[in-house]
Amino acid sequence: IICPFIDMANHIGMKEEGNVAFEYFGNGYSLASTTKLPKGKEVRISYGPRSNDILLQQYGFVEEDNAHDVYVMPPLREWDISALEVAVGRKFLPGRLDKLDRAGLLGGTSLSLDDDENDFEEGVANRGRGVVITRAGGIDPAIMAALRVLVSSEEEWQSAGEAVGNLVTENSGGKENERLARFAAQKALELELEGKETTLEEDEELMKKMVTWSDAEMLAVQFRIEKKKLLKETIFSLSLL
């Protein structure tokens, strides 16, 4: 729906100053401030809880520190399991990956030419059932449960009744199990960042020099800066026990 004038209102993901409503008796839309504002202050509205993927695809901009942003990592089956074993100092016991696969926690496979290009979830391509990370909630809780299973010792696994469902809550496998699961997640996110062609710091420096670049080029760098910031924030939160 195109609403003349109202469409001119800019978006803010949280604490919007304005609200759009349909006025039934007036047969039109109204835009009203929801808080007292000084004269000349811009009234921003919320386009909804949109990730930067949606904002860029549908509206052509990227929101800094977007509270609703999302990052999709490759599915767990494609993670570097050997690197995680080295990081946590434990060899994952036989049969754990098969157990997680049967529980549907390893996700799908990499994209192929047969994948449906229109298969989107919340505006974010996730055809391989990848690992979803959000700014609001961090790493997918189901993946944390899978990591508790992977890093568990034989004793921890037996104490959980050898059931994935008994390791879904924080510290359900014990404090040491939780520490190692979080460390494994942290390592996986660090590897994801290391796989990028540029670092967050390099991108931020690049933005300062892009005065002559096109809008599309600047948006591309802004977009990847926000995704890297989300990964770094999640890594930091995982380090807190």
Tab-separated table of N, CA and C in Angstrom, residues 12-152:
chain	number	residue	atom	x	y	z
A	12	ILE	N	12.719	3.556	12.181
A	12	ILE	CA	13.628	3.260	13.283
A	12	ILE	C	13.114	1.980	13.938
A	13	GLY	N	14.003	1.059	14.203
A	13	GLY	CA	13.589	-0.265	14.674
A	13	GLY	C	13.012	-0.283	16.072
A	14	MET	N	13.481	0.592	16.942
A	14	MET	CA	13.029	0.631	18.328
A	14	MET	C	12.741	2.071	18.733
A	15	LYS	N	11.776	2.232	19.631
A	15	LYS	CA	11.439	3.541	20.209
A	15	LYS	C	11.055	4.553	19.133
A	16	GLU	N	10.156	4.151	18.256
A	16	GLU	CA	9.683	5.072	17.228
A	16	GLU	C	8.902	6.227	17.861
A	17	GLU	N	8.960	7.376	17.211
A	17	GLU	CA	8.279	8.556	17.749
A	17	GLU	C	6.887	8.748	17.162
A	18	GLY	N	6.540	7.975	16.139
A	18	GLY	CA	5.254	8.144	15.481
A	18	GLY	C	4.522	6.836	15.268
A	19	ASN	N	3.234	6.945	15.025
A	19	ASN	CA	2.411	5.771	14.797
A	19	ASN	C	1.466	6.038	13.628
A	20	VAL	N	1.355	5.074	12.725
A	20	VAL	CA	0.461	5.190	11.572
A	20	VAL	C	-0.813	4.401	11.857
A	21	ALA	N	-1.941	5.005	11.588
A	21	ALA	CA	-3.225	4.330	11.826
A	21	ALA	C	-4.181	4.640	10.684
A	22	PHE	N	-5.086	3.706	10.431
A	22	PHE	CA	-6.131	3.943	9.429
A	22	PHE	C	-7.324	4.567	10.118
A	23	GLU	N	-7.725	5.723	9.624
A	23	GLU	CA	-8.879	6.430	10.185
A	23	GLU	C	-10.126	6.033	9.398
A	24	TYR	N	-10.927	5.173	10.015
A	24	TYR	CA	-12.073	4.586	9.304
A	24	TYR	C	-13.045	5.658	8.810
A	25	PHE	N	-13.421	6.571	9.693
A	25	PHE	CA	-14.420	7.566	9.330
A	25	PHE	C	-13.858	8.621	8.379
A	26	GLY	N	-12.558	8.792	8.407
A	26	GLY	CA	-11.941	9.744	7.488
A	26	GLY	C	-11.497	9.108	6.196
A	27	ASN	N	-11.561	7.760	6.151
A	27	ASN	CA	-11.169	6.987	4.969
A	27	ASN	C	-9.750	7.350	4.517
A	28	GLY	N	-8.856	7.353	5.473
A	28	GLY	CA	-7.471	7.669	5.161
A	28	GLY	C	-6.562	7.274	6.307
A	29	TYR	N	-5.282	7.510	6.130
A	29	TYR	CA	-4.287	7.180	7.139
A	29	TYR	C	-3.823	8.435	7.862
A	30	SER	N	-3.447	8.256	9.111
A	30	SER	CA	-2.912	9.369	9.886
A	30	SER	C	-1.552	8.988	10.455
A	31	LEU	N	-0.718	9.977	10.635
A	31	LEU	CA	0.568	9.792	11.278
A	31	LEU	C	0.623	10.740	12.470
A	32	ALA	N	0.719	10.171	13.662
A	32	ALA	CA	0.715	10.979	14.881
A	32	ALA	C	1.919	10.643	15.728
A	33	SER	N	2.471	11.639	16.404
A	33	SER	CA	3.595	11.400	17.298
A	33	SER	C	3.109	10.687	18.547
A	34	THR	N	3.936	9.829	19.079
A	34	THR	CA	3.585	9.074	20.288
A	34	THR	C	4.262	9.644	21.523
A	35	THR	N	5.039	10.687	21.320
A	35	THR	CA	5.730	11.327	22.439
A	35	THR	C	5.891	12.803	22.133
A	36	LYS	N	6.144	13.594	23.151
A	36	LYS	CA	6.312	15.029	22.954
A	36	LYS	C	7.650	15.287	22.286
A	37	LEU	N	7.604	16.042	21.189
A	37	LEU	CA	8.810	16.303	20.409
A	37	LEU	C	9.005	17.808	20.238
A	38	PRO	N	10.244	18.247	20.204
A	38	PRO	CA	10.498	19.668	19.944
A	38	PRO	C	10.144	20.037	18.504
A	39	LYS	N	9.860	21.288	18.272
A	39	LYS	CA	9.504	21.755	16.946
A	39	LYS	C	10.628	21.450	15.963
A	40	GLY	N	10.242	20.914	14.805
A	40	GLY	CA	11.219	20.605	13.778
A	40	GLY	C	11.857	19.239	13.888
A	41	LYS	N	11.546	18.496	14.953
A	41	LYS	CA	12.125	17.163	15.150
A	41	LYS	C	11.453	16.163	14.217
A	42	GLU	N	12.246	15.334	13.595
A	42	GLU	CA	11.721	14.304	12.693
A	42	GLU	C	10.892	13.284	13.465
A	43	VAL	N	9.762	12.883	12.876
A	43	VAL	CA	8.928	11.834	13.449
A	43	VAL	C	9.188	10.555	12.663
A	44	ARG	N	9.795	9.580	13.318
A	44	ARG	CA	10.097	8.299	12.662
A	44	ARG	C	9.107	7.238	13.094
A	45	ILE	N	8.844	6.325	12.197
A	45	ILE	CA	7.932	5.219	12.490
A	45	ILE	C	8.682	3.902	12.348
A	46	SER	N	8.066	2.823	12.781
A	46	SER	CA	8.665	1.499	12.612
A	46	SER	C	8.006	0.792	11.442
A	47	TYR	N	8.834	0.257	10.558
A	47	TYR	CA	8.317	-0.549	9.451
A	47	TYR	C	8.060	-1.989	9.898
A	48	GLY	N	8.286	-2.230	11.166
A	48	GLY	CA	8.129	-3.580	11.710
A	48	GLY	C	9.475	-4.146	12.125
A	49	PRO	N	9.469	-5.305	12.792
A	49	PRO	CA	10.724	-5.936	13.246
A	49	PRO	C	11.484	-6.552	12.078
A	50	ARG	N	12.151	-5.706	11.302
A	50	ARG	CA	12.809	-6.135	10.069
A	50	ARG	C	14.314	-6.288	10.252
A	51	SER	N	14.850	-7.366	9.722
A	51	SER	CA	16.304	-7.529	9.692
A	51	SER	C	16.872	-6.601	8.624
A	52	ASN	N	18.174	-6.424	8.631
A	52	ASN	CA	18.789	-5.597	7.594
A	52	ASN	C	18.664	-6.231	6.214
A	53	ASP	N	18.513	-7.537	6.169
A	53	ASP	CA	18.281	-8.203	4.883
A	53	ASP	C	16.989	-7.687	4.249
A	54	ILE	N	15.931	-7.622	5.061
A	54	ILE	CA	14.639	-7.148	4.553
A	54	ILE	C	14.695	-5.655	4.245
A	55	LEU	N	15.288	-4.893	5.157
A	55	LEU	CA	15.360	-3.449	4.947
A	55	LEU	C	16.111	-3.116	3.666
A	56	LEU	N	17.195	-3.850	3.397
A	56	LEU	CA	17.969	-3.595	2.189
A	56	LEU	C	17.223	-4.058	0.948
A	57	GLN	N	16.613	-5.240	1.011
A	57	GLN	CA	15.901	-5.787	-0.143
A	57	GLN	C	14.669	-4.968	-0.506
A	58	GLN	N	13.905	-4.561	0.509
A	58	GLN	CA	12.606	-3.948	0.246
A	58	GLN	C	12.606	-2.423	0.318
A	59	TYR	N	13.554	-1.850	1.082
A	59	TYR	CA	13.531	-0.401	1.268
A	59	TYR	C	14.823	0.297	0.846
A	60	GLY	N	15.885	-0.467	0.627
A	60	GLY	CA	17.103	0.123	0.111
A	60	GLY	C	17.987	0.822	1.113
A	61	PHE	N	17.930	0.420	2.381
A	61	PHE	CA	18.842	0.996	3.370
A	61	PHE	C	19.194	-0.045	4.416
A	62	VAL	N	20.204	0.269	5.221
A	62	VAL	CA	20.678	-0.602	6.294
A	62	VAL	C	20.583	0.178	7.600
A	63	GLU	N	20.026	-0.439	8.630
A	63	GLU	CA	19.897	0.233	9.929
A	63	GLU	C	21.075	-0.141	10.828
A	64	GLU	N	21.732	0.855	11.356
A	64	GLU	CA	22.866	0.626	12.241
A	64	GLU	C	22.391	0.047	13.567
A	65	ASP	N	23.104	-0.978	14.048
A	65	ASP	CA	22.780	-1.637	15.325
A	65	ASP	C	21.313	-2.074	15.378
A	66	ASN	N	20.842	-2.611	14.278
A	66	ASN	CA	19.457	-3.063	14.159
A	66	ASN	C	19.140	-4.160	15.184
A	67	ALA	N	18.203	-3.868	16.084
A	67	ALA	CA	17.862	-4.818	17.142
A	67	ALA	C	17.238	-6.097	16.599
A	68	HIS	N	16.760	-6.051	15.366
A	68	HIS	CA	16.085	-7.207	14.772
A	68	HIS	C	16.936	-7.909	13.714
A	69	ASP	N	18.224	-7.590	13.687
A	69	ASP	CA	19.066	-8.153	12.639
A	69	ASP	C	19.315	-9.641	12.866
A	70	VAL	N	19.653	-10.319	11.767
A	70	VAL	CA	19.822	-11.777	11.743
A	70	VAL	C	21.063	-12.128	10.930
A	71	TYR	N	21.748	-13.183	11.365
A	71	TYR	CA	22.857	-13.732	10.575
A	71	TYR	C	22.625	-15.234	10.461
A	72	VAL	N	22.791	-15.770	9.262
A	72	VAL	CA	22.608	-17.204	9.050
A	72	VAL	C	23.944	-17.845	8.695
A	73	MET	N	24.428	-18.704	9.597
A	73	MET	CA	25.656	-19.455	9.355
A	73	MET	C	25.343	-20.744	8.604
A	74	PRO	N	26.363	-21.404	8.059
A	74	PRO	CA	26.139	-22.720	7.459
A	74	PRO	C	25.558	-23.685	8.489
A	75	PRO	N	24.848	-24.722	8.047
A	75	PRO	CA	24.293	-25.694	8.996
A	75	PRO	C	25.399	-26.396	9.785
A	76	LEU	N	25.045	-26.922	10.927
A	76	LEU	CA	26.013	-27.539	11.828
A	76	LEU	C	26.805	-28.653	11.158
A	77	ARG	N	26.194	-29.383	10.236
A	77	ARG	CA	26.897	-30.485	9.564
A	77	ARG	C	28.088	-29.992	8.758
A	78	GLU	N	28.133	-28.688	8.442
A	78	GLU	CA	29.229	-28.140	7.643
A	78	GLU	C	30.264	-27.399	8.480
A	79	TRP	N	30.082	-27.399	9.793
A	79	TRP	CA	31.074	-26.755	10.658
A	79	TRP	C	32.353	-27.599	10.701
A	80	ASP	N	33.446	-26.957	11.034
A	80	ASP	CA	34.741	-27.636	11.140
A	80	ASP	C	34.807	-28.327	12.504
A	81	ILE	N	34.336	-29.575	12.539
A	81	ILE	CA	34.251	-30.314	13.801
A	81	ILE	C	35.628	-30.538	14.413
A	82	SER	N	36.612	-30.809	13.567
A	82	SER	CA	37.975	-31.028	14.081
A	82	SER	C	38.505	-29.793	14.800
A	83	ALA	N	38.227	-28.608	14.235
A	83	ALA	CA	38.674	-27.364	14.863
A	83	ALA	C	37.976	-27.149	16.204
A	84	LEU	N	36.716	-27.543	16.284
A	84	LEU	CA	35.980	-27.406	17.544
A	84	LEU	C	36.533	-28.368	18.594
A	85	GLU	N	36.890	-29.570	18.169
A	85	GLU	CA	37.476	-30.540	19.101
A	85	GLU	C	38.779	-30.008	19.683
A	86	VAL	N	39.605	-29.426	18.825
A	86	VAL	CA	40.869	-28.857	19.289
A	86	VAL	C	40.601	-27.702	20.254
A	87	ALA	N	39.618	-26.863	19.917
A	87	ALA	CA	39.319	-25.681	20.728
A	87	ALA	C	38.857	-26.051	22.132
A	88	VAL	N	37.999	-27.071	22.248
A	88	VAL	CA	37.459	-27.430	23.568
A	88	VAL	C	38.329	-28.456	24.281
A	89	GLY	N	39.280	-29.054	23.558
A	89	GLY	CA	40.163	-30.028	24.191
A	89	GLY	C	39.524	-31.371	24.456
A	90	ARG	N	38.490	-31.689	23.695
A	90	ARG	CA	37.820	-32.984	23.826
A	90	ARG	C	37.568	-33.583	22.453
A	91	LYS	N	37.720	-34.880	22.351
A	91	LYS	CA	37.342	-35.592	21.139
A	91	LYS	C	35.871	-35.952	21.260
A	92	PHE	N	35.064	-35.535	20.286
A	92	PHE	CA	33.640	-35.827	20.351
A	92	PHE	C	33.422	-37.323	20.183
A	93	LEU	N	32.660	-37.889	21.072
A	93	LEU	CA	32.497	-39.337	21.120
A	93	LEU	C	31.685	-39.861	19.941
A	94	PRO	N	31.981	-41.111	19.519
A	94	PRO	CA	31.304	-41.699	18.353
A	94	PRO	C	29.788	-41.736	18.527
A	95	GLY	N	29.089	-41.529	17.424
A	95	GLY	CA	27.635	-41.643	17.431
A	95	GLY	C	26.897	-40.355	17.739
A	96	ARG	N	27.610	-39.333	18.233
A	96	ARG	CA	26.916	-38.096	18.607
A	96	ARG	C	26.356	-37.367	17.382
A	97	LEU	N	27.159	-37.271	16.325
A	97	LEU	CA	26.685	-36.592	15.122
A	97	LEU	C	25.494	-37.317	14.505
A	98	ASP	N	25.539	-38.648	14.522
A	98	ASP	CA	24.404	-39.426	14.000
A	98	ASP	C	23.150	-39.161	14.830
A	99	LYS	N	23.337	-39.067	16.137
A	99	LYS	CA	22.213	-38.788	17.041
A	99	LYS	C	21.602	-37.423	16.713
A	100	LEU	N	22.458	-36.431	16.504
A	100	LEU	CA	21.975	-35.093	16.183
A	100	LEU	C	21.326	-35.050	14.807
A	101	ASP	N	21.853	-35.843	13.888
A	101	ASP	CA	21.269	-35.899	12.547
A	101	ASP	C	19.854	-36.460	12.610
A	102	ARG	N	19.674	-37.503	13.388
A	102	ARG	CA	18.334	-38.099	13.533
A	102	ARG	C	17.366	-37.131	14.206
A	103	ALA	N	17.923	-36.254	15.045
A	103	ALA	CA	17.082	-35.261	15.727
A	103	ALA	C	16.841	-34.034	14.847
A	104	GLY	N	17.440	-34.011	13.657
A	104	GLY	CA	17.246	-32.903	12.733
A	104	GLY	C	18.019	-31.653	13.087
A	105	LEU	N	19.098	-31.804	13.884
A	105	LEU	CA	19.838	-30.638	14.359
A	105	LEU	C	21.091	-30.317	13.556
A	106	LEU	N	21.403	-31.136	12.555
A	106	LEU	CA	22.578	-30.852	11.736
A	106	LEU	C	22.255	-29.965	10.544
A	107	GLY	N	20.969	-29.704	10.315
A	107	GLY	CA	20.570	-28.853	9.209
A	107	GLY	C	20.641	-29.565	7.879
A	108	GLY	N	20.553	-28.776	6.799
A	108	GLY	CA	20.582	-29.349	5.462
A	108	GLY	C	21.982	-29.372	4.891
A	109	THR	N	22.082	-29.105	3.597
A	109	THR	CA	23.376	-29.090	2.921
A	109	THR	C	23.539	-27.761	2.211
A	110	SER	N	24.722	-27.530	1.660
A	110	SER	CA	24.990	-26.281	0.948
A	110	SER	C	24.032	-26.109	-0.217
A	111	LEU	N	23.890	-24.864	-0.653
A	111	LEU	CA	22.985	-24.566	-1.758
A	111	LEU	C	23.435	-25.275	-3.020
A	112	SER	N	22.454	-25.743	-3.765
A	112	SER	CA	22.746	-26.364	-5.051
A	112	SER	C	21.955	-25.624	-6.125
A	113	LEU	N	22.199	-25.964	-7.372
A	113	LEU	CA	21.510	-25.307	-8.472
A	113	LEU	C	20.022	-25.607	-8.459
A	114	ASP	N	19.619	-26.649	-7.739
A	114	ASP	CA	18.215	-27.027	-7.703
A	114	ASP	C	17.437	-26.299	-6.616
A	115	ASP	N	18.113	-25.505	-5.785
A	115	ASP	CA	17.430	-24.822	-4.704
A	115	ASP	C	16.471	-23.768	-5.250
A	116	ASP	N	15.362	-23.588	-4.563
A	116	ASP	CA	14.360	-22.610	-4.949
A	116	ASP	C	14.829	-21.217	-4.570
A	117	GLU	N	15.002	-20.360	-5.553
A	117	GLU	CA	15.502	-19.018	-5.280
A	117	GLU	C	14.508	-18.197	-4.469
A	118	ASN	N	13.257	-18.622	-4.430
A	118	ASN	CA	12.243	-17.877	-3.692
A	118	ASN	C	12.025	-18.421	-2.294
A	119	ASP	N	12.878	-19.350	-1.867
A	119	ASP	CA	12.739	-19.961	-0.539
A	119	ASP	C	13.419	-19.076	0.492
A	120	PHE	N	12.643	-18.185	1.102
A	120	PHE	CA	13.192	-17.258	2.086
A	120	PHE	C	12.453	-17.403	3.399
A	121	GLU	N	13.164	-17.178	4.477
A	121	GLU	CA	12.569	-17.204	5.809
A	121	GLU	C	12.854	-15.863	6.456
A	122	GLU	N	11.808	-15.123	6.734
A	122	GLU	CA	11.955	-13.780	7.310
A	122	GLU	C	12.865	-12.906	6.462
A	123	GLY	N	12.799	-13.101	5.135
A	123	GLY	CA	13.600	-12.263	4.263
A	123	GLY	C	15.068	-12.643	4.221
A	124	VAL	N	15.448	-13.710	4.886
A	124	VAL	CA	16.842	-14.135	4.917
A	124	VAL	C	16.941	-15.514	4.269
A	125	ALA	N	17.804	-15.634	3.272
A	125	ALA	CA	17.956	-16.928	2.607
A	125	ALA	C	18.486	-17.955	3.598
A	126	ASN	N	17.750	-19.041	3.780
A	126	ASN	CA	18.169	-20.092	4.707
A	126	ASN	C	17.744	-21.441	4.152
A	127	ARG	N	18.129	-21.665	2.902
A	127	ARG	CA	17.681	-22.875	2.213
A	127	ARG	C	18.275	-24.143	2.811
A	128	GLY	N	19.465	-24.041	3.399
A	128	GLY	CA	20.109	-25.228	3.951
A	128	GLY	C	19.834	-25.426	5.426
A	129	ARG	N	18.796	-24.735	5.950
A	129	ARG	CA	18.476	-24.805	7.383
A	129	ARG	C	19.728	-24.507	8.196
A	130	GLY	N	20.320	-23.363	7.894
A	130	GLY	CA	21.531	-22.950	8.584
A	130	GLY	C	21.276	-22.529	10.011
A	131	VAL	N	22.357	-22.194	10.698
A	131	VAL	CA	22.285	-21.792	12.104
A	131	VAL	C	21.959	-20.300	12.177
A	132	VAL	N	20.818	-19.995	12.783
A	132	VAL	CA	20.342	-18.613	12.841
A	132	VAL	C	20.839	-17.928	14.112
A	133	ILE	N	21.405	-16.739	13.919
A	133	ILE	CA	21.878	-15.919	15.037
A	133	ILE	C	21.128	-14.598	14.979
A	134	THR	N	20.546	-14.180	16.090
A	134	THR	CA	19.834	-12.915	16.140
A	134	THR	C	20.465	-12.004	17.181
A	135	ARG	N	20.319	-10.704	16.972
A	135	ARG	CA	20.850	-9.762	17.955
A	135	ARG	C	20.052	-9.867	19.255
A	136	ALA	N	18.787	-10.144	19.158
A	136	ALA	CA	17.941	-10.203	20.348
A	136	ALA	C	18.174	-11.471	21.166
A	137	GLY	N	18.389	-12.599	20.495
A	137	GLY	CA	18.463	-13.861	21.219
A	137	GLY	C	19.762	-14.628	21.107
A	138	GLY	N	20.700	-14.125	20.294
A	138	GLY	CA	21.962	-14.831	20.141
A	138	GLY	C	21.823	-16.046	19.237
A	139	ILE	N	22.626	-17.056	19.505
A	139	ILE	CA	22.632	-18.257	18.677
A	139	ILE	C	21.404	-19.114	18.975
A	140	ASP	N	20.895	-19.777	17.968
A	140	ASP	CA	19.705	-20.616	18.076
A	140	ASP	C	19.836	-21.584	19.266
A	141	PRO	N	18.878	-21.569	20.219
A	141	PRO	CA	18.960	-22.461	21.386
A	141	PRO	C	19.059	-23.939	21.016
A	142	ALA	N	18.458	-24.326	19.899
A	142	ALA	CA	18.537	-25.730	19.466
A	142	ALA	C	19.972	-26.112	19.144
A	143	ILE	N	20.743	-25.162	18.595
A	143	ILE	CA	22.137	-25.429	18.274
A	143	ILE	C	22.961	-25.519	19.546
A	144	MET	N	22.630	-24.710	20.541
A	144	MET	CA	23.333	-24.815	21.818
A	144	MET	C	23.091	-26.188	22.442
A	145	ALA	N	21.865	-26.696	22.319
A	145	ALA	CA	21.577	-28.043	22.815
A	145	ALA	C	22.419	-29.078	22.071
A	146	ALA	N	22.534	-28.909	20.749
A	146	ALA	CA	23.346	-29.828	19.943
A	146	ALA	C	24.811	-29.786	20.375
A	147	LEU	N	25.304	-28.607	20.689
A	147	LEU	CA	26.700	-28.486	21.107
A	147	LEU	C	26.925	-29.094	22.489
A	148	ARG	N	25.930	-29.011	23.363
A	148	ARG	CA	26.050	-29.678	24.671
A	148	ARG	C	26.176	-31.187	24.481
A	149	VAL	N	25.442	-31.697	23.499
A	149	VAL	CA	25.530	-33.126	23.191
A	149	VAL	C	26.923	-33.460	22.658
A	150	LEU	N	27.406	-32.644	21.710
A	150	LEU	CA	28.694	-32.926	21.078
A	150	LEU	C	29.849	-32.913	22.072
A	151	VAL	N	29.876	-31.917	22.952
A	151	VAL	CA	31.033	-31.767	23.844
A	151	VAL	C	30.927	-32.613	25.108
A	152	SER	N	29.799	-33.253	25.323
A	152	SER	CA	29.597	-33.985	26.577
A	152	SER	C	30.533	-35.184	26.693
